[in-house]
XYZ file of C-alpha atoms in Angstrom:
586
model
C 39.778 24.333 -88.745
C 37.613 22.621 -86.487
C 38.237 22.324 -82.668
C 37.015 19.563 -80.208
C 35.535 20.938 -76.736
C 35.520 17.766 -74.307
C 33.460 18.733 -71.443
C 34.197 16.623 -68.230
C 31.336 16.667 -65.831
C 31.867 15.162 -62.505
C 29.157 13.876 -60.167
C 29.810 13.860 -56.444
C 27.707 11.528 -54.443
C 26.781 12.953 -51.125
C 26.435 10.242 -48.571
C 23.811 10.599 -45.612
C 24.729 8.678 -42.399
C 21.660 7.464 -40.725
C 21.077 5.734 -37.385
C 19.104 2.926 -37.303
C 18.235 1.239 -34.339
C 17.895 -2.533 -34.246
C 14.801 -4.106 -32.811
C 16.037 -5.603 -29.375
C 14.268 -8.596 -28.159
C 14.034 -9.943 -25.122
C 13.664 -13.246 -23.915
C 12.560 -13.883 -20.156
C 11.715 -17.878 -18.611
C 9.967 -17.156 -15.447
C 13.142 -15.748 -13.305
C 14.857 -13.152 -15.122
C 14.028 -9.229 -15.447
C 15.189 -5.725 -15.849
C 15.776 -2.570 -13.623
C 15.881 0.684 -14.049
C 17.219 2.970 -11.075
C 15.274 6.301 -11.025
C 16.263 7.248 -7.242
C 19.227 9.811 -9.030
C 16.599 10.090 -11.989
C 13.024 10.363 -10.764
C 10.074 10.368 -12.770
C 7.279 13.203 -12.237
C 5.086 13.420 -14.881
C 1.982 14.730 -15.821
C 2.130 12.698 -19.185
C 3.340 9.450 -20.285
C 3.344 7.125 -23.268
C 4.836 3.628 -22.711
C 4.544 1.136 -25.329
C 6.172 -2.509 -26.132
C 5.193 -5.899 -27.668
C 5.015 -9.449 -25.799
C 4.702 -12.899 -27.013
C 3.867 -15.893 -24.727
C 1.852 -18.553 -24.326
C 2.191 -18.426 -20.560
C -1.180 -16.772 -19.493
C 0.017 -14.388 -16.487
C 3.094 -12.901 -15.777
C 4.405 -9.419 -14.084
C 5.002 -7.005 -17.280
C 6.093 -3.683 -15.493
C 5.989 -2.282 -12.292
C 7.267 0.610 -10.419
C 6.579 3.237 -7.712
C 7.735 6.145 -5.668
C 7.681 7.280 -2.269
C 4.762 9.039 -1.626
C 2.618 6.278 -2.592
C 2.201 6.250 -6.645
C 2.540 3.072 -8.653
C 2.183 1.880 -12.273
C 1.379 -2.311 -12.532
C 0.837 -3.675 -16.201
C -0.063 -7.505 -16.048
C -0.933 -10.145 -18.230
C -3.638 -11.971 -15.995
C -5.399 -15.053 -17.691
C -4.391 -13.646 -21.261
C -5.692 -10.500 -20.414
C -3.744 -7.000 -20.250
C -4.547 -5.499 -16.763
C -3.261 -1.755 -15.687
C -3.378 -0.680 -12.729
C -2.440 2.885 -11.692
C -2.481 5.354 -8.442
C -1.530 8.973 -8.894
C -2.595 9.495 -5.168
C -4.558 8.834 -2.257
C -6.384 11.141 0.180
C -8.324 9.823 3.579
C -11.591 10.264 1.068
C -10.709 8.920 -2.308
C -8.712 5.908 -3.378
C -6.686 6.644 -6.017
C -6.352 2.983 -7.440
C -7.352 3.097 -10.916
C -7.345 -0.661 -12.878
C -8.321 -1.559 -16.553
C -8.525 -4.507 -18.136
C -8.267 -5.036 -21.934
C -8.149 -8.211 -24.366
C -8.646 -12.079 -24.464
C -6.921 -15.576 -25.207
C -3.559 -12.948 -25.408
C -1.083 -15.812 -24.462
C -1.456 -17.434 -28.022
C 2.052 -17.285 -28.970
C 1.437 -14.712 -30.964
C 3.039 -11.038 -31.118
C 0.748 -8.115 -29.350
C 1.259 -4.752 -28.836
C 0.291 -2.589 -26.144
C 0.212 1.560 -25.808
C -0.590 3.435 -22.486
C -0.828 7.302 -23.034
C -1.740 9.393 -19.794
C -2.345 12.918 -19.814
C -3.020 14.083 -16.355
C -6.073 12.535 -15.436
C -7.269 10.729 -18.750
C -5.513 7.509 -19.479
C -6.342 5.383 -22.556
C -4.670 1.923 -22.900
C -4.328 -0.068 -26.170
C -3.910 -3.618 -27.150
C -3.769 -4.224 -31.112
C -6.513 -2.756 -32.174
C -8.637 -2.137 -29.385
C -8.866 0.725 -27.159
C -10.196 1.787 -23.932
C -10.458 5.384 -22.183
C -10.913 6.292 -18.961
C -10.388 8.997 -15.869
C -8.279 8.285 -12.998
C -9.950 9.263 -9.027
C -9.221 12.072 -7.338
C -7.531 15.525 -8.479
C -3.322 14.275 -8.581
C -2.542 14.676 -11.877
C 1.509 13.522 -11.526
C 2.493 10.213 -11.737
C 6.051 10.492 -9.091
C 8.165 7.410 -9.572
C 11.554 7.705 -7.358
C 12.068 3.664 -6.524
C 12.899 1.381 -9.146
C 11.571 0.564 -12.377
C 10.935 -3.453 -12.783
C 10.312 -5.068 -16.466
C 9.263 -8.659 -16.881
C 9.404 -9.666 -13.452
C 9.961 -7.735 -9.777
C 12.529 -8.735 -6.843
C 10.029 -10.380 -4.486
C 11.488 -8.371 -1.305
C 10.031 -5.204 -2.660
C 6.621 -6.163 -3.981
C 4.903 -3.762 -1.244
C 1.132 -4.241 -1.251
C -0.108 -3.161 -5.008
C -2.690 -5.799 -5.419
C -0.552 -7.310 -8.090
C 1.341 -10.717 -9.327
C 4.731 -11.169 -8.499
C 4.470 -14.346 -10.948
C 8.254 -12.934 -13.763
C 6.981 -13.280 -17.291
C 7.876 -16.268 -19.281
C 7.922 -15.206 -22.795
C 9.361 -12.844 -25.139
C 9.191 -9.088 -25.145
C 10.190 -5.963 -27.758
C 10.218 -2.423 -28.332
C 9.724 -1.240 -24.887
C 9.886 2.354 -24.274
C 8.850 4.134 -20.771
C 8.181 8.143 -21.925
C 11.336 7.821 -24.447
C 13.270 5.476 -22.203
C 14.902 2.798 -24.574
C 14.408 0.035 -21.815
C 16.197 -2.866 -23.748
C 18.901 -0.916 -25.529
C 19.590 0.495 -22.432
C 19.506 -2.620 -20.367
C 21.994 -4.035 -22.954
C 24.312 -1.270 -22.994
C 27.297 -2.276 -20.354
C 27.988 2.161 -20.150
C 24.523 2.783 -18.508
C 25.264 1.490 -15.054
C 21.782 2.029 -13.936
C 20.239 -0.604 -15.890
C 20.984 -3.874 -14.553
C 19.767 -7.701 -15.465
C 18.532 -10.511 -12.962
C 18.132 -13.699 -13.640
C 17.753 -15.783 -17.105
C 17.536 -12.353 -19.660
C 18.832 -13.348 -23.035
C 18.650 -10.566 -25.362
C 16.687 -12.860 -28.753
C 13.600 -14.205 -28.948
C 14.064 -18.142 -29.600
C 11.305 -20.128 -31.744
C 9.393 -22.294 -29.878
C 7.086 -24.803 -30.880
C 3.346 -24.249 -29.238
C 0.902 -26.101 -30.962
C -2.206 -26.594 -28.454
C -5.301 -28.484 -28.698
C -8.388 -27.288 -27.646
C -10.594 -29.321 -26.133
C -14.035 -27.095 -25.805
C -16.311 -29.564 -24.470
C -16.118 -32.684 -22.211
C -16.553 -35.061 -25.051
C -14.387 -34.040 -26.995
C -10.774 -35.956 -27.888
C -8.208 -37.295 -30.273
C -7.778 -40.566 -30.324
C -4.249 -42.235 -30.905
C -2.099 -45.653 -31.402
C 0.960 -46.662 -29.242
C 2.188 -49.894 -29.372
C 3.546 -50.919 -25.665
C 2.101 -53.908 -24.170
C 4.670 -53.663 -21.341
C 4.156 -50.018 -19.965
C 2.492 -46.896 -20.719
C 3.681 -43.554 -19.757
C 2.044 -39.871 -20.640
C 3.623 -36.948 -20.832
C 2.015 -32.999 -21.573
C 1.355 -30.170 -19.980
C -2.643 -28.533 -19.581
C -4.028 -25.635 -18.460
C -7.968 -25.571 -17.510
C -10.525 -23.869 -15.628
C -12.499 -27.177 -14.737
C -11.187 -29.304 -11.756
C -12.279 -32.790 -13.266
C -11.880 -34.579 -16.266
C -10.212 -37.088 -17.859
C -6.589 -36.346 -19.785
C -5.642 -39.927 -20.790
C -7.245 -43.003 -21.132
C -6.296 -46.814 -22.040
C -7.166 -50.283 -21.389
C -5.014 -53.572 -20.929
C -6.355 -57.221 -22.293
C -7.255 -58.074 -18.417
C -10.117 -55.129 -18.950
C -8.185 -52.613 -16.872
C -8.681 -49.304 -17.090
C -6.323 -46.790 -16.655
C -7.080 -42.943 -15.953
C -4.683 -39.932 -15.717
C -7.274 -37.573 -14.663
C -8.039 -34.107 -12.840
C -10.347 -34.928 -9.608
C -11.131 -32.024 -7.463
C -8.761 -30.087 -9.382
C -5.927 -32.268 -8.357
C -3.710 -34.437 -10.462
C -4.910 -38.590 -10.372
C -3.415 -41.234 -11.854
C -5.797 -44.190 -11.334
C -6.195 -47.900 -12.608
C -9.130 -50.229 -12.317
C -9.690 -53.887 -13.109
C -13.339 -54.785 -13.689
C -15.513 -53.538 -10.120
C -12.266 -54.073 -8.087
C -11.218 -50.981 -5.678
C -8.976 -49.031 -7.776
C -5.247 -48.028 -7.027
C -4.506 -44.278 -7.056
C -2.011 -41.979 -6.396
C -2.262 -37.745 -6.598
C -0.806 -34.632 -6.548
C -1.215 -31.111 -6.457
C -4.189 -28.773 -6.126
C -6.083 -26.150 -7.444
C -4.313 -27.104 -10.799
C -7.824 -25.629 -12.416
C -6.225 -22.251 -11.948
C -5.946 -21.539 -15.477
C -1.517 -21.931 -15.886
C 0.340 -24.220 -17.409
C 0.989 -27.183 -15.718
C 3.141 -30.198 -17.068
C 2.375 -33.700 -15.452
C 4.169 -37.460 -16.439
C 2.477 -40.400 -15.096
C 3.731 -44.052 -15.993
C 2.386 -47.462 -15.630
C 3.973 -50.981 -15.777
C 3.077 -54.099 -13.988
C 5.242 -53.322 -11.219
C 4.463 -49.964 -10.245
C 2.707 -46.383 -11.042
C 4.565 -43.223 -10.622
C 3.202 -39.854 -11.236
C 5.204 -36.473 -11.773
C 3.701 -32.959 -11.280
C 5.516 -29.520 -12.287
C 8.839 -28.738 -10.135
C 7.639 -31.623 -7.435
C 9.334 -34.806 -6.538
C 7.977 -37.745 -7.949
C 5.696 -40.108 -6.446
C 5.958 -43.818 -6.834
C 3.578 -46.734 -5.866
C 4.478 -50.116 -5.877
C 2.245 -52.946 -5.734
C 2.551 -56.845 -7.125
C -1.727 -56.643 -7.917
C -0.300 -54.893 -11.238
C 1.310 -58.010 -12.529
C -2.088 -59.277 -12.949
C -2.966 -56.283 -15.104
C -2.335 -57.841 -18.800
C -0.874 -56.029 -21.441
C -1.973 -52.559 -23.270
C -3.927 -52.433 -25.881
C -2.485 -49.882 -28.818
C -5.481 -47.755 -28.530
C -5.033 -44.167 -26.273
C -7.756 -41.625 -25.515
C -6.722 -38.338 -24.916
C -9.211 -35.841 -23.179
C -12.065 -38.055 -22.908
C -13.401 -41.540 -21.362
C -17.225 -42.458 -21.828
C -17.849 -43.228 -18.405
C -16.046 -40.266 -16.685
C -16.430 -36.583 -17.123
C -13.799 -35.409 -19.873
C -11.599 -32.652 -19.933
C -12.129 -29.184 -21.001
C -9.317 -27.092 -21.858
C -6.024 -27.151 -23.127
C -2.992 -29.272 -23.487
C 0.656 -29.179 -25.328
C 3.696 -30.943 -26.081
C 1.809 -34.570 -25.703
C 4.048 -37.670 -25.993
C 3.487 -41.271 -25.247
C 6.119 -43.051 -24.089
C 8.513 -40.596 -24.577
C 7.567 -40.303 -28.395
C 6.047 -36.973 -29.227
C 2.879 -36.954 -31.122
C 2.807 -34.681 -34.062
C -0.417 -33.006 -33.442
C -0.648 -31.201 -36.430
C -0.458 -33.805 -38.737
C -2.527 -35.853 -37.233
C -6.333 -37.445 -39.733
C -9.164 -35.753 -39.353
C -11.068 -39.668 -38.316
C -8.265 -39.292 -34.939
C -9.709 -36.287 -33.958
C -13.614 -35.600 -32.385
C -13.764 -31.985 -31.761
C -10.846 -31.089 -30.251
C -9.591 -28.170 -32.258
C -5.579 -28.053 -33.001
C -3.430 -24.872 -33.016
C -5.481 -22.575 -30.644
C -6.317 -22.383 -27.305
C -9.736 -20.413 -26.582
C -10.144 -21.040 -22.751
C -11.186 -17.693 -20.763
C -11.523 -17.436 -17.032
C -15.181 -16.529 -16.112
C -13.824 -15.346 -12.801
C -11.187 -12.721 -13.766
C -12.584 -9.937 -13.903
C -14.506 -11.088 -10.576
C -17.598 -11.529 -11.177
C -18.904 -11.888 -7.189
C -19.878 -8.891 -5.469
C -18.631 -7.727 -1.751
C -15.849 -10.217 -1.495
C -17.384 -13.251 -2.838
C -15.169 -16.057 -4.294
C -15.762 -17.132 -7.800
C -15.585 -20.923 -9.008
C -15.951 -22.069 -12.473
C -16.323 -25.267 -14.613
C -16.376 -25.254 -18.206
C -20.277 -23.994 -18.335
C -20.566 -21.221 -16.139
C -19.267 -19.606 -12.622
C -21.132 -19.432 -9.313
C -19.805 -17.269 -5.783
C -19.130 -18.426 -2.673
C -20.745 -15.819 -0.709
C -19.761 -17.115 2.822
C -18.521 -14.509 5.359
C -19.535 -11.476 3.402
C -22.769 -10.998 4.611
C -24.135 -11.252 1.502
C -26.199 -13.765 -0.739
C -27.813 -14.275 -4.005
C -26.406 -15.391 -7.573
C -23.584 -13.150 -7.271
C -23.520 -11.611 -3.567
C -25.130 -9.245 -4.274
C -28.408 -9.000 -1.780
C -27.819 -8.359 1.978
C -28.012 -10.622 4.320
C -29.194 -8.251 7.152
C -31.953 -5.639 6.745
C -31.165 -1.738 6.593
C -32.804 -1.146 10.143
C -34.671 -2.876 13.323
C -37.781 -1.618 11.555
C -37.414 -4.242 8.496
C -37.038 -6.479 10.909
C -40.234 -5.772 12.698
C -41.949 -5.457 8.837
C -41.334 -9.333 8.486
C -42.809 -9.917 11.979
C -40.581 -9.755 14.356
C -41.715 -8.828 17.479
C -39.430 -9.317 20.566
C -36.915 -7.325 21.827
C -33.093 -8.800 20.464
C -29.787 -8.246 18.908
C -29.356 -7.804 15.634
C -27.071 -7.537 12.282
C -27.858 -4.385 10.166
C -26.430 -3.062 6.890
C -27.530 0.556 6.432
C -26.115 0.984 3.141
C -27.037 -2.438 1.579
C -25.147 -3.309 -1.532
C -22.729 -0.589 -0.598
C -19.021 -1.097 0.840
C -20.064 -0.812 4.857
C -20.319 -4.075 6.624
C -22.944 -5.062 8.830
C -23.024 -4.089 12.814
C -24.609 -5.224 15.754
C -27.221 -3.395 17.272
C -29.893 -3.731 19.803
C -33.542 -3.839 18.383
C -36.635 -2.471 20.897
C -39.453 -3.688 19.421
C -42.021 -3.471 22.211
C -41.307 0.573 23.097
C -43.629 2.040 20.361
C -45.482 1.017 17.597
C -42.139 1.819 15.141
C -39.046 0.036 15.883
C -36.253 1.898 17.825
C -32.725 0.961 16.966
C -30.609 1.136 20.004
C -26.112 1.980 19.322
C -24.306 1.186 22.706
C -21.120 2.841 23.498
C -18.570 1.716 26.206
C -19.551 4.665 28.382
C -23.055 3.826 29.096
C -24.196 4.203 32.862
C -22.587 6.660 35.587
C -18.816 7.930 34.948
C -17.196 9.728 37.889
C -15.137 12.879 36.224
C -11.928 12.514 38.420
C -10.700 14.870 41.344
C -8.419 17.395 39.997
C -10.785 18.467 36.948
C -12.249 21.363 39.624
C -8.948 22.980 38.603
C -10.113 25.315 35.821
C -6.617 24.884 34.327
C -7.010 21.063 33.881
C -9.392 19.535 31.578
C -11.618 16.455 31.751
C -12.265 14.418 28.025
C -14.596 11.638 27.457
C -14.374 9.788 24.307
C -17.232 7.502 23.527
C -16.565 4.099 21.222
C -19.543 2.652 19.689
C -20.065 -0.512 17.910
C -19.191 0.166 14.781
C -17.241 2.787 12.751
C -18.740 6.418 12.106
C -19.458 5.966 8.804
C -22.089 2.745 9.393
C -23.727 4.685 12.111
C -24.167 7.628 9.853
C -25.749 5.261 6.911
C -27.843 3.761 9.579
C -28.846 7.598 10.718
C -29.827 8.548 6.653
C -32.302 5.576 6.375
C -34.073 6.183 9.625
C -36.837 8.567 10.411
C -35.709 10.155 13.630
C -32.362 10.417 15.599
C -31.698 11.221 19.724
C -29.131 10.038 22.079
C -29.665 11.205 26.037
C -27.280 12.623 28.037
C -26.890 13.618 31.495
C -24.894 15.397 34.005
C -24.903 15.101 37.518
C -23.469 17.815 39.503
C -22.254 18.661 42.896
C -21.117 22.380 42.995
C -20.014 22.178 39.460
C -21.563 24.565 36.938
C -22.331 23.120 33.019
C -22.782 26.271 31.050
C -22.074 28.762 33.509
C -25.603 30.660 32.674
C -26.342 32.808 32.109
C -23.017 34.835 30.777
C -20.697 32.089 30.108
C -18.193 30.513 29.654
C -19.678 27.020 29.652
C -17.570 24.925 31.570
C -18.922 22.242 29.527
C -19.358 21.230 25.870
C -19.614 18.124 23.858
C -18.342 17.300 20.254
C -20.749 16.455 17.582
C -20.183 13.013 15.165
C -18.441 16.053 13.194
C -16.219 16.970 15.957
C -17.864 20.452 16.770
C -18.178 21.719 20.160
C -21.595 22.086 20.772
C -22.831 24.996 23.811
C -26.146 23.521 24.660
C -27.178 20.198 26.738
C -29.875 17.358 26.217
C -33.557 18.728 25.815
C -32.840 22.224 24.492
C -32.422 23.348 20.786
C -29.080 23.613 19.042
C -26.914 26.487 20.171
C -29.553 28.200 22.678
C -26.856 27.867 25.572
C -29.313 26.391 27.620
C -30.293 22.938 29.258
C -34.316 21.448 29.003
C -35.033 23.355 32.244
C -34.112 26.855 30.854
C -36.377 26.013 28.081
C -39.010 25.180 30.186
C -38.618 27.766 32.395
C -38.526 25.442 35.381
C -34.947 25.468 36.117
C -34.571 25.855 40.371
C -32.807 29.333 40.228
C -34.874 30.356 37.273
C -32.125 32.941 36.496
C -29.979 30.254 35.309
C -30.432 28.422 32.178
C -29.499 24.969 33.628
C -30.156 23.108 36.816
C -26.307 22.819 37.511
C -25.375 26.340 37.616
C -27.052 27.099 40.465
C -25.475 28.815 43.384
C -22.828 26.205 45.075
C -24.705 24.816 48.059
C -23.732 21.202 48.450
C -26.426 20.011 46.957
C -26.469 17.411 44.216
C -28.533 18.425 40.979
C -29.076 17.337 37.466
C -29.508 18.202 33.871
C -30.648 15.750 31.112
C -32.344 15.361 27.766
C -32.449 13.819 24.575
C-alpha cells in the first residue's frame, strides 16, 4: 500500500508602499511667482543647500530672493544668461558683507540647467551643471537670518528694498526647487499649507515652446528669403543684441526703393528710400541693444508705414510719396544690407507677412553665416568691466568705458585723474600757489578732494586741509562756569578717511593751534587738571598743546623754558591779572 503526500506550499507576497514624489514644474511668463512666509517660521542657519532647475530663453529674470530684519539677504539671478548670487550674512561700520558670484554663459538657450548653492558658515560654493565655483563670504557672521518673505521667480515690487538686484519676474520654466529641505513647488501647490501663496500667471507644467534662433555672429552675415507681395510688405520677429545698429530686414521695390527695418543708435527704424531722395522714417524705443528680447512689426504699403515695438502703441505714418514707390520685388534680406552696417545678434519667430518662415528647414544656398538653432551672444559688460564707476558700452567687437565723472581715465578707468599729493603736482612743473583735486589712495575706493597747494613756501610742496573753524573763535560767556563745558568740532573738506590716505603718502604732518586767553588757564600747570584738551583724528583726548611733545602736559613755552611765570608749563596759566596771553604751536 502506497500513500500520496500532497504538499501545499503557499507564497505570500509582501507588498512595500513607497512614496514617490512627482517632479513639479513650474511655469512663470514674466508676472507670476511664489511666496513663502517665514515671519512664524524664520530661517537662521549656519548651513544651507538650495538647489532647482530653470529653462528659458529669456536672458534675465529674478530667480529667488529673500531677507530678514537685521539686514541679511540671499539674491540668485539669471543676468545676461549668466547665474549671479549674491549674499550678505552681515554688515559692520568696517566690512561690507555683500558677497556676489557669477557662474555660466549663453544659459537662456532653452535648455534645462541645474543649479546647487551649499553654504557652510562662511564657505559658499555655487554650481551650475557641471561647473563649480568656491569662495569665502566677508566678515566673521556665519548665520544666514531670514524672517521676511521668501520670493521664487519673481518679487512684489513694493518690497524690493535696496539689494542691488533685478526686479525683472522670470519668464520661463522652473523644477525641483528645494530651500534647505523646503519642497517650494509641492508646497506652493498644496491648498493645506496656507503659507505658500501664488501671484500672478503660475501654472504648475512646463508647456513646449518652439525657440529656434538664428545667430547672426558677424555684420555680414544673413539668410536670404522669397515672399511674393508686390502690394505690401510687413516683418515680424523678435531680436536681442548687444550692438545698437544694424540692419534686420531689407527689400527693394521695381521703382529702386529701398526699404530698411533697422537698429540706429540702438533704437528701432523703419526707413524707405527712393534713389538719393530724403528718406521717410519713423522710430521707436531705445537702448533696445540691452541684450533682452524684444519683438518689433513694421509694415509697408503705398499708403503708409507703421511700426510696432514690444507692449507700445503703434505708430503710423501716412504719406501719398509712397504711391510712387512700385511694387516689391520677392527677394528679402534678413540681417544684412551691403551698404549699411548689418546686424549682429539674435532673432526668433521671423514671419513675413504674417507667414512664418520655417527656419530650420530652410537650403544651405539661403543662408550666409548665420547659424540656426543657437544663440551665442554674451554681454562684454556684465560682469563690468570699467573700474571706479565707469559705464561700459559694447558693439559686436569689443567694449570701451565711459569714464566721465569718476575721476578717473584710461582704457578701463582705471588711472587717476588727480595726483596723490601737491608735490606730484609740483614734479610736473607746477609752480604757483592754487587749488587742487587730489586722490591719496589712487586706484582705491576714496574720491578725490580739494585742497590748497603752497608751492612757493619751501622747496617741497605743502598741502594745505581747511576746516570751517579757521581764524579767531570767541568761546562763549558762561563756559567760565567749571560745571559747563565748551566743544569745538572742526569739519574739513573731505571725509576722515581721504585725509588719512593723504597723511600715509606724505612725508611730514602738523596742524597749528592756538589759544588766546584772558584769565583762563589751559592745562592748569603745573598739577592739573587741564582745563583744556583736544581730540585726536582718533577721538583721544590729548593733555598737551601746539609745540610740545605728545603727553608732556605742557605748551612750547614750558618746553622752552621761556614761559612768563616759568613755574607754569604754559603761557595761559599764569596768575589771573587781566592780562591777555597766548599759547601756540604746531
Amino acid at each position: 500500500m502506497t500513500s500520496s503526500w500532497e504538499f501545499l506550499i503557499c507564497f505570500s507576497w509582501f507588498i512595500v508602499g513607497s512614496h514617490f514624489s512627482s517632479v513639479v514644474e513650474v511655469n512663470m511668463e514674466g508676472n507670476g511667482y511664489i511666496t513663502l512666509d517665514l515671519r512664524s517660521d524664520n530661517i537662521a542657519t549656519t548651513k544651507d543647500d538650495i538647489t532647482f532647475s530653470f529653462k528659458t530663453f529669456q536672458a534675465s529674470g529674478l530667480l529667488l530672493h529673500s531677507s530678514g530684519s537685521q539686514g541679511d539677504y540671499i539674491n540668485i539671478e539669471l543676468v545676461h544668461g549668466r547665474i549671479r548670487l549674491t549674499i550678505d550674512l552681515g554688515s559692520t561700520r568696517t566690512m561690507a558683507g555683500k558677497h556676489t558670484v557669477i557662474l555660466g554663459d549663453n544659459l537662456s538657450d532653452n535648455k534645462w540647467h541645474e543649479v546647487k548653492v551649499e553654504r557652510e558658515k562662511r564657505i559658499l560654493v555655487l554650481q551650475v551643471d557641471e561647473l563649480r565655483n568656491q569662495t569665502t563670504t566677508p566678515g566673521s557672521f556665519v548665520s544666514l537670518d531670514l524672517d521676511r518673505f521668501l520670493y521664487v521667480g519673481g518679487l512684489d515690487k513694493s518690497s524690493s528694498g535696496d539689494y542691488g538686484m533685478m526686479t525683472d519676474s522670470f519668464n520661463g520654466c522652473l523644477k525641483k526647487f528645494y530651500f534647505d529641505n523646503k519642497d517650494i513647488f509641492h508646497g506652493a501647490k498644496d491648498p493645506d499649507l496656507q503659507n505658500y501663496e501664488t501671484h500672478g500667471l503660475v501654472r504648475f507644467f512646463c508647456p513646449d515652446v518652439e525657440y529656434v534662433p538664428v545667430h547672426f555672429p558677424a555684420p555680414g552675415t544673413y539668410i536670404r528669403l522669397s515672399k511674393r507681395s508686390p502690394k505690401n510688405f510687413t516683418v515680424d520677429l523678435f531680436f536681442r543684441t548687444y550692438d545698437g545698429n544694424g540692419v534686420l530686414a531689407y527689400k527693394q521695390t521695381t521703382n529702386n526703393a529701398r526699404v530698411y527695418l533697422k537698429l540706429a543708435s540702438g533704437s528701432i527704424e523703419l526707413q524707405i528710400q527712393v534713389r538719393t531722395d530724403k528718406p521717410i522714417r519713423i522710430r521707436q524705443g531705445d537702448d533696445l541693444n540691452d541684450g533682452m528680447w524684444h519683438h518689433v512689426i513694421a509694415g509697408v504699403t503705398r499708403g503708409e508705414l507703421w511700426l510696432k515695438l514690444d507692449a507700445r502703441p503703434r505708430l503710423r505714418h501716412e504719406n501719398p510719396w509712397l504711391s510712387n514707390i512700385g511694387e516689391f520685388r520677392n527677394r528679402i534680406y534678413i540681417g544684412y544690407e551691403a551698404q549699411h552696417e548689418g546686424f549682429v545678434g539674435c532673432m526668433h519667430n521671423i514671419k513675413l507677412n504674417g507667414k512664418l518662415v520655417n527656419i530650420p528647414h530652410l537650403s544651405g544656398s539661403k543662408i550666409s553665416g548665420a547659424v540656426i538653432n543657437r544663440c551665442g551672444i554674451s554681454s562684454k559688460c556684465f560682469p563690468n568691466p570699467c573700474r571706479n564707476g565707469g559705464r561700459c558700452f559694447q558693439t559686436w567687437r569689443a567694449f570701451s568705458c565711459d569714464c566721465q565723472g569718476t575721476f578717473y581715465h584710461g582704457a578701463r578707468c582705471e588711472i587717476p585723474l588727480y595726483r596723490a599729493t601737491c608735490q606730484e603736482y609740483k614734479d610736473l612743473g607746477m609752480g604757483q600757489d592754487a587749488y587742487c583735486q587730489v586722490d591719496p589712495d589712487g586706484t582705491g575706493p576714496l574720491g578725490a578732494f580739494t585742497v590748497m597747494c603752497n608751492m612757493s613756501a619751501s622747496k617741497a610742496a605743502i598741502t594745505v586741509i581747511n576746516h570751517d573753524k579757521q581764524g579767531k573763535h570767541r568761546v562763549p560767556f558762561g563756559a567760565t562756569n567749571l560745571t559747563n563745558r565748551y566743544f569745538q568740532r572742526f569739519t574739513y573738506g573731505s571725509d576722515i578717511g581721504s585725509i588719512r590716505a593723504l597723511i600715509q603718502g606724505s612725508s611730514s604732518c602738523k596742524q597749528y593751534i592756538k589759544y588766546d586767553c584772558y584769565n583762563s588757564k589751559l592745562l592748569n600747570s603745573p598739577v592739573g587738571p587741564e582745563h583744556v584738551q583736544w581730540l585726536s583724528s582718533t577721538a583721544v583726548p590729548q593733555n598737551y598743546w601746539g609745540g610740545a611733545p605728545a603727553g608732556s602736559n605742557k605748551c612750547k613755552c614750558g618746553v622752552t623754558k621761556t614761559c612768563e611765570d616759568p613755574s607754569k608749563s604754559c603761557n595761559c596759566d599764569s596768575d589771573n591779572d587781566n592780562r591777555w596771553r597766548q599759547d601756540s604751536g604746531e
